Short mmCIF file of C-alpha atoms in Angstrom, two decimals:
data_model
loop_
_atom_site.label_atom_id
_atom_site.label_comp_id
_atom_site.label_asym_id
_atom_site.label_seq_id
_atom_site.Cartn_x
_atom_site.Cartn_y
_atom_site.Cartn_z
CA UNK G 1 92.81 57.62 63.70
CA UNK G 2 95.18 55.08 64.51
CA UNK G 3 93.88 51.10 63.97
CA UNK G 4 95.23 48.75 66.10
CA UNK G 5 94.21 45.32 64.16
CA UNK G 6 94.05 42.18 66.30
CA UNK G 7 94.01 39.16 64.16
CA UNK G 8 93.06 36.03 66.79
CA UNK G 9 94.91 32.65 65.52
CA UNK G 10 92.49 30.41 66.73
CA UNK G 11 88.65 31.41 68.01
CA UNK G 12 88.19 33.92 70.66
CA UNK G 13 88.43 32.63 74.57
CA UNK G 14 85.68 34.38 76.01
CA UNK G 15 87.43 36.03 79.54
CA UNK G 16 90.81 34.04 78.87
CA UNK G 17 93.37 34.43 76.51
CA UNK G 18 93.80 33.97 72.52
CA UNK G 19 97.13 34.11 70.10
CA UNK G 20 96.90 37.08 68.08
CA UNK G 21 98.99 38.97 65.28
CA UNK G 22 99.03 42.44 66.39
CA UNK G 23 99.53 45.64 64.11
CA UNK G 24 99.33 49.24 63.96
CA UNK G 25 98.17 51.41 61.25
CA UNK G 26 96.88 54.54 60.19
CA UNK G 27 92.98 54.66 59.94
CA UNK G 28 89.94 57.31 59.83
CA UNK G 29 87.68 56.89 57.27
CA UNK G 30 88.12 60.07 55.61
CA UNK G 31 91.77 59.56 55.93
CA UNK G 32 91.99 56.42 53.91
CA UNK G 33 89.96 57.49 51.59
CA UNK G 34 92.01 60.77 51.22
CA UNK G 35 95.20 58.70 51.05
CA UNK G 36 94.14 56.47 48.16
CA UNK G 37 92.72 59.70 46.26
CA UNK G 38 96.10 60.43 46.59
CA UNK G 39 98.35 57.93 45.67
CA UNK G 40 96.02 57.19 42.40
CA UNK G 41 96.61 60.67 41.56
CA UNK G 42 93.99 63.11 42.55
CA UNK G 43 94.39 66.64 44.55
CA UNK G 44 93.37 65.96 47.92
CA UNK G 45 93.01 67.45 50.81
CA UNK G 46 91.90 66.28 54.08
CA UNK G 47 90.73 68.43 57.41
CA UNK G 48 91.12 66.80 60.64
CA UNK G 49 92.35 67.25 64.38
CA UNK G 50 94.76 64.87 66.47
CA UNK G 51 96.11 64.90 69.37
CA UNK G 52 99.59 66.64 70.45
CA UNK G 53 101.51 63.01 70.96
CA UNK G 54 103.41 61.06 69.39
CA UNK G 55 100.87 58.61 67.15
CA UNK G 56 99.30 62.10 65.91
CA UNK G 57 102.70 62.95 64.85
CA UNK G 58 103.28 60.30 62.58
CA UNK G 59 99.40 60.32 61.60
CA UNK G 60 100.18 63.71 60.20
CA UNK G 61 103.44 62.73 58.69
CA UNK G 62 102.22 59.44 56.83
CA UNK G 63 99.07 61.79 55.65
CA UNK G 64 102.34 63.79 53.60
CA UNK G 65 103.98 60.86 52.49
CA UNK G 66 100.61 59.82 50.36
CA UNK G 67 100.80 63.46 49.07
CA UNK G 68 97.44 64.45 50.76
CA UNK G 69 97.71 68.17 52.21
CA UNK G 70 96.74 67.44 55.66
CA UNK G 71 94.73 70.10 57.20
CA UNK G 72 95.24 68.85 61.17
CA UNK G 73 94.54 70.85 64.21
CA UNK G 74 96.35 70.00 66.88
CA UNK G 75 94.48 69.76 70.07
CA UNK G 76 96.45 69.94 72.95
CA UNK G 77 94.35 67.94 75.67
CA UNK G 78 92.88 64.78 73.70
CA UNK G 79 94.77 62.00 72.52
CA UNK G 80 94.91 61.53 68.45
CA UNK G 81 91.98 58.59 67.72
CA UNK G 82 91.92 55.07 68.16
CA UNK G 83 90.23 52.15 67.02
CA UNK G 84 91.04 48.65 68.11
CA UNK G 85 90.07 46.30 65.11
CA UNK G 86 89.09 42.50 66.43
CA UNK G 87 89.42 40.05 63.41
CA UNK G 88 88.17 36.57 64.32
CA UNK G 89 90.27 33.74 63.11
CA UNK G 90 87.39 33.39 59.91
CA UNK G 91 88.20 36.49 59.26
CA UNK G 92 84.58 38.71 60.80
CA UNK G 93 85.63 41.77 62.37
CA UNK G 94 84.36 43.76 65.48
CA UNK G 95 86.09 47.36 66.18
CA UNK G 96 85.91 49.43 68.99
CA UNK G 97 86.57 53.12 68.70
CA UNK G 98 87.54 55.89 70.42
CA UNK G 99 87.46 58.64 68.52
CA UNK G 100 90.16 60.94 70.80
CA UNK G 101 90.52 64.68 69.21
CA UNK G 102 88.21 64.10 66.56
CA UNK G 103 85.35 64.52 68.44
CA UNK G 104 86.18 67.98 69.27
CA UNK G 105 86.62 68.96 66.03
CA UNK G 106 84.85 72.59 65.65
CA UNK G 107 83.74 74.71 62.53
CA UNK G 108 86.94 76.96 63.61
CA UNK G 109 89.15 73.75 62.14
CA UNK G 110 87.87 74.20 58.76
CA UNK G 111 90.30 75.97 56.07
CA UNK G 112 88.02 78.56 54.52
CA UNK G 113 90.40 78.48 51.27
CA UNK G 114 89.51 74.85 50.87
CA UNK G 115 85.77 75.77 49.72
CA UNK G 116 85.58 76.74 46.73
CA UNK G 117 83.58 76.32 43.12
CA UNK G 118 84.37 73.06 41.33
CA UNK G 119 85.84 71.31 44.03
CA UNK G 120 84.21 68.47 45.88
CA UNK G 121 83.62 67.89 49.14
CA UNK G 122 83.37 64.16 51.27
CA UNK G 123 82.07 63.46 54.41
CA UNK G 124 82.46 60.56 56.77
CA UNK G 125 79.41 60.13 58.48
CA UNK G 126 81.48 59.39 61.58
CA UNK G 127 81.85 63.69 61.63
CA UNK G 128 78.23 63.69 61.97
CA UNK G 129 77.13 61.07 63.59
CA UNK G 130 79.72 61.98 66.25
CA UNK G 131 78.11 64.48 68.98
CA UNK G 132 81.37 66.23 69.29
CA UNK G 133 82.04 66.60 65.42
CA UNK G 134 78.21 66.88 64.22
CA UNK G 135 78.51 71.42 63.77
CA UNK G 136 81.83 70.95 61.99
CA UNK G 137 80.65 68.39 59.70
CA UNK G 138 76.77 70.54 59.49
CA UNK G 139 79.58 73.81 58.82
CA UNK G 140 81.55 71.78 55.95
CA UNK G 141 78.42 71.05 54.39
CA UNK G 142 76.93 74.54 54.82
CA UNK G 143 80.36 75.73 53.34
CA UNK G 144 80.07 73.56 50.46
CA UNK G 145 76.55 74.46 49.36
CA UNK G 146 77.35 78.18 49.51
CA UNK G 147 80.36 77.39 47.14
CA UNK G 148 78.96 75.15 44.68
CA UNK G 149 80.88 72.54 45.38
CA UNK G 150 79.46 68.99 44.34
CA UNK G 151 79.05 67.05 48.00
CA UNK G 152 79.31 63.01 48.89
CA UNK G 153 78.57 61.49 51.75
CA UNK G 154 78.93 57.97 53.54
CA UNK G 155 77.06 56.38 55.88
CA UNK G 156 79.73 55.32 58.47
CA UNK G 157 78.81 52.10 59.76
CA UNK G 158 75.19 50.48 60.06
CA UNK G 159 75.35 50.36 64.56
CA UNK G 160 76.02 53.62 65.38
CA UNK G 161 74.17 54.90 62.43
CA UNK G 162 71.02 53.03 63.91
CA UNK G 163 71.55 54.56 67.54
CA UNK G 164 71.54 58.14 65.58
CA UNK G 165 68.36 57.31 63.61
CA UNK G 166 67.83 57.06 59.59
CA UNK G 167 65.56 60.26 60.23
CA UNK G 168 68.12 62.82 61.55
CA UNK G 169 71.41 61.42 58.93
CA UNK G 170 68.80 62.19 56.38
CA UNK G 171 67.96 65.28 57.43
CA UNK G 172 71.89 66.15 58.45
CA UNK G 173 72.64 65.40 54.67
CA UNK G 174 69.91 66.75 52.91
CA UNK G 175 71.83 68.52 49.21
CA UNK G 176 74.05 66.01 49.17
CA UNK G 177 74.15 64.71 45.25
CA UNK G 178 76.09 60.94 46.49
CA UNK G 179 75.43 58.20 49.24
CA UNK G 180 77.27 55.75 49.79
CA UNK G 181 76.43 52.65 51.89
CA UNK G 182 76.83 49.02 52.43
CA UNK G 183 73.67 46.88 52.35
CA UNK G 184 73.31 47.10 56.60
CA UNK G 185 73.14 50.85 56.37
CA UNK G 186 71.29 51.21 53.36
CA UNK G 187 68.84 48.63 55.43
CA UNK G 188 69.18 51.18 58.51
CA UNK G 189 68.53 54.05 56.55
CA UNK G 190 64.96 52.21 55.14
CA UNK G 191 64.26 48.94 56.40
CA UNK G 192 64.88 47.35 52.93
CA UNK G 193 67.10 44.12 53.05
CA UNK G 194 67.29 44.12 49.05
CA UNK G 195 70.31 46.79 48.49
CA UNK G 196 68.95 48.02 45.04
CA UNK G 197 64.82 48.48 46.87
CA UNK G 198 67.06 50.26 49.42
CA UNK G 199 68.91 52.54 47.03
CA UNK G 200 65.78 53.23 45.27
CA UNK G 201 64.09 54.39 48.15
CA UNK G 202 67.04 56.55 49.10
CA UNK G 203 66.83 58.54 45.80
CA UNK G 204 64.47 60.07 46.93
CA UNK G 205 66.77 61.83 49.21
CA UNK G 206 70.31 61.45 47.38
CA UNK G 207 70.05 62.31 43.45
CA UNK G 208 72.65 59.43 43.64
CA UNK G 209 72.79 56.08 45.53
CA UNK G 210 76.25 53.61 45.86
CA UNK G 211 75.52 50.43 47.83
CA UNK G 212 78.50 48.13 48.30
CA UNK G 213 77.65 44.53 48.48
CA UNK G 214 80.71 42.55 49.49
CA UNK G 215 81.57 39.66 47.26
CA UNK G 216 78.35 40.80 44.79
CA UNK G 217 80.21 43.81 43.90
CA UNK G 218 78.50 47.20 43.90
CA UNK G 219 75.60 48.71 42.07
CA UNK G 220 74.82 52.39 41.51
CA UNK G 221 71.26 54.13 41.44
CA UNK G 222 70.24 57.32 40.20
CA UNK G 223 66.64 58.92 40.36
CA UNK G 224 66.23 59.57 36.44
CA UNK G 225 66.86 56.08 35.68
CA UNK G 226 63.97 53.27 36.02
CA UNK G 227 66.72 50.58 36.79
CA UNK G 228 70.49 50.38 39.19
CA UNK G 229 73.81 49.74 37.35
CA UNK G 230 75.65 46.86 39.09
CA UNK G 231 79.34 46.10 38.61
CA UNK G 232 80.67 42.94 39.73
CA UNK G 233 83.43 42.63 42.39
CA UNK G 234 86.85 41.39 41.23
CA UNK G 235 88.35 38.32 42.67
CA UNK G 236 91.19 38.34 45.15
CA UNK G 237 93.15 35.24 45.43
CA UNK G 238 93.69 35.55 49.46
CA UNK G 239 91.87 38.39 51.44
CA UNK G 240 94.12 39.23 53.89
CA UNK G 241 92.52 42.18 55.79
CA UNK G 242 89.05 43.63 55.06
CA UNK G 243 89.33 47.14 57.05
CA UNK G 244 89.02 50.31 55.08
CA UNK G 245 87.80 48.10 51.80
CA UNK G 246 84.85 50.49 51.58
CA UNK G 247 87.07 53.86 51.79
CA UNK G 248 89.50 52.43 49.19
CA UNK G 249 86.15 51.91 46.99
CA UNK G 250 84.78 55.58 47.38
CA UNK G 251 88.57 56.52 46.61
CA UNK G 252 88.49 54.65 43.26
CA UNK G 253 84.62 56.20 42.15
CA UNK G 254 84.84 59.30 43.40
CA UNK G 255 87.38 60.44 40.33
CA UNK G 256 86.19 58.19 37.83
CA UNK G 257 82.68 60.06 38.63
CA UNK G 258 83.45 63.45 39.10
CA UNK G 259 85.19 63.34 35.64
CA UNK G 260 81.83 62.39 34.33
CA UNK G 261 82.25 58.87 32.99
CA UNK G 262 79.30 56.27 33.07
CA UNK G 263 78.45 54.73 36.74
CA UNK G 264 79.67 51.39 35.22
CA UNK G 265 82.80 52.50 35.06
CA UNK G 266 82.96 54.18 38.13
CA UNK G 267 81.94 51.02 39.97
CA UNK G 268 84.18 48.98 38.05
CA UNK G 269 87.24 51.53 39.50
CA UNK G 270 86.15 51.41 43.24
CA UNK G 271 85.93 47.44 43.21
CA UNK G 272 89.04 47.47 41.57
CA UNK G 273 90.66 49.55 44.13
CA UNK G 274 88.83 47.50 46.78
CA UNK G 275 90.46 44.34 46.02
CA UNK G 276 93.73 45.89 46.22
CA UNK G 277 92.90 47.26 49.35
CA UNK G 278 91.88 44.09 50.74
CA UNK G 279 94.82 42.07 49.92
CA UNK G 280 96.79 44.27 51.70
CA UNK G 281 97.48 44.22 55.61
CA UNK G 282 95.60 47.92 57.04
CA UNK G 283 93.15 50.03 55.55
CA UNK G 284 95.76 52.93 53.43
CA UNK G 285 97.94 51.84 50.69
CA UNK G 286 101.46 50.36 50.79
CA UNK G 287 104.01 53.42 50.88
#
């Protein structure tokens, strides 16, 4: 995906005009979080499809340049993705997406070699909450089960997750050993507003539950343990762009928890990494 971030100067004039700083960035939730694995030093690879233009070009290319073996199929009639990122001038932020050549992204697209025993596979629930996407991701999944591969999954975001339903996700993921959510789609997912009632209640789904909770920090839950691990978030003298804070977070745990280390420290890693992702401009990591 490509994020185009529109950061309004003053507040928004409803059918007029408003002052904005516009950028461009690369974006794709399993794309950030593949570039971050990468740049802190983990073997990553990530499977995708773009468009044959241009911005799919340099997608691919600025994939490389993290180190990330980028596994894109081109598709020569959709445009690569796009999502328009609306940041208010206090800083809330409404995007609109369009997801382009993902959404025809097919079990074909998937590199057989990449499943395999002892490697891990993560899933943006975009893939299956996506129409288009949904067999891939179902076939990645599949794929990964049959290997032995350890599986994660995250929950997107909490308004299209809700139009899908918390009955089908569930059922879509079903093996998966990790969840991660923020408090809105842990709330979607059960109708609990308290995040660690909510990751409770998801155990009994996900072996393992990560909810993110913003300036609270994070807090992991497992179902052999009466009571959830919390780590608080670090402090950030100036937040200067919140997209992609939750990718960079799953980037930072992922490793920390796949080598085995306590959930503390795990959490500790991902809010670490989401601070530095949110005091940077775009949701990847400064080349």
């Amino acid at each position: 995906m490509t994020d185009a971030v529109a950061r309004a100067k003053f507040p928004l004039a409803r059918a007029s005009d408003t002052p904005a700083v516009v950028t461009m960035h690369g974006g794709g939730s399993g794309a950030n979080i593949a570039s971050w694995l990468a740049v802190e030093g983990s073997e990553v690879a990530f499977i995708g499809r773009r468009g044959a233009d241009i911005t799919g070009r340099n997608r691919d290319m600025e994939l490389m340049g993290y180190g990330v073996d980028a596994r894109l199929v081109m598709d020569p009639e959709r445009p690569t993705g796009t999502c328009v990122v609306l940041v208010t001038h206090k800083g809330e932020r409404t995007m609109l997406s369009d997801p382009g050549a993902n959404a025809a992204l097919s079990p074909e697209d998937l590199p057989r070699d990449l499943f395999t025993s002892g490697g891990h596979l993560h899933v943006s629930g975009y893939t299956l909450i996506n129409e288009g996407s949904r067999d891939a991701g179902l076939a990645a999944l599949d794929m990964a089960r049959r290997a032995g591969m350890s599986i994660s999954v995250d929950c997107a975001s909490s308004a299209p997750l809700e139009r899908t339903g918390a009955e089908p996700f569930l059922e879509w993921t079903d093996g998966a050993k990790l969840l991660f959510a923020n408090g809105d789609q842990a709330k979607v997912l059960t109708g609990r507003d308290d995040p660690a009632s909510a990751a409770k209640v998801l155990t009994a789904w996900f072996p393992q539950v990560v909810i993110k909770i913003n300036v609270e920090g994070s807090l992991w839950y497992s179902n052999t343990r009466p009571e959830p691990v919390r780590a608080s978030a670090e402090v950030v003298d100036r937040v200067v762009d919140g997209t992609g804070a939750g990718d960079a977070f799953a980037a930072g745990f992922l490793p920390v928890w796949l080598d085995g280390k306590p959930a503390a420290e795990a959490l500790a890693a991902g809010n670490a990494l989401a601070a530095r992702c949110i005091s940077n401009l775009g949701a990847r990591p400064r080349l």
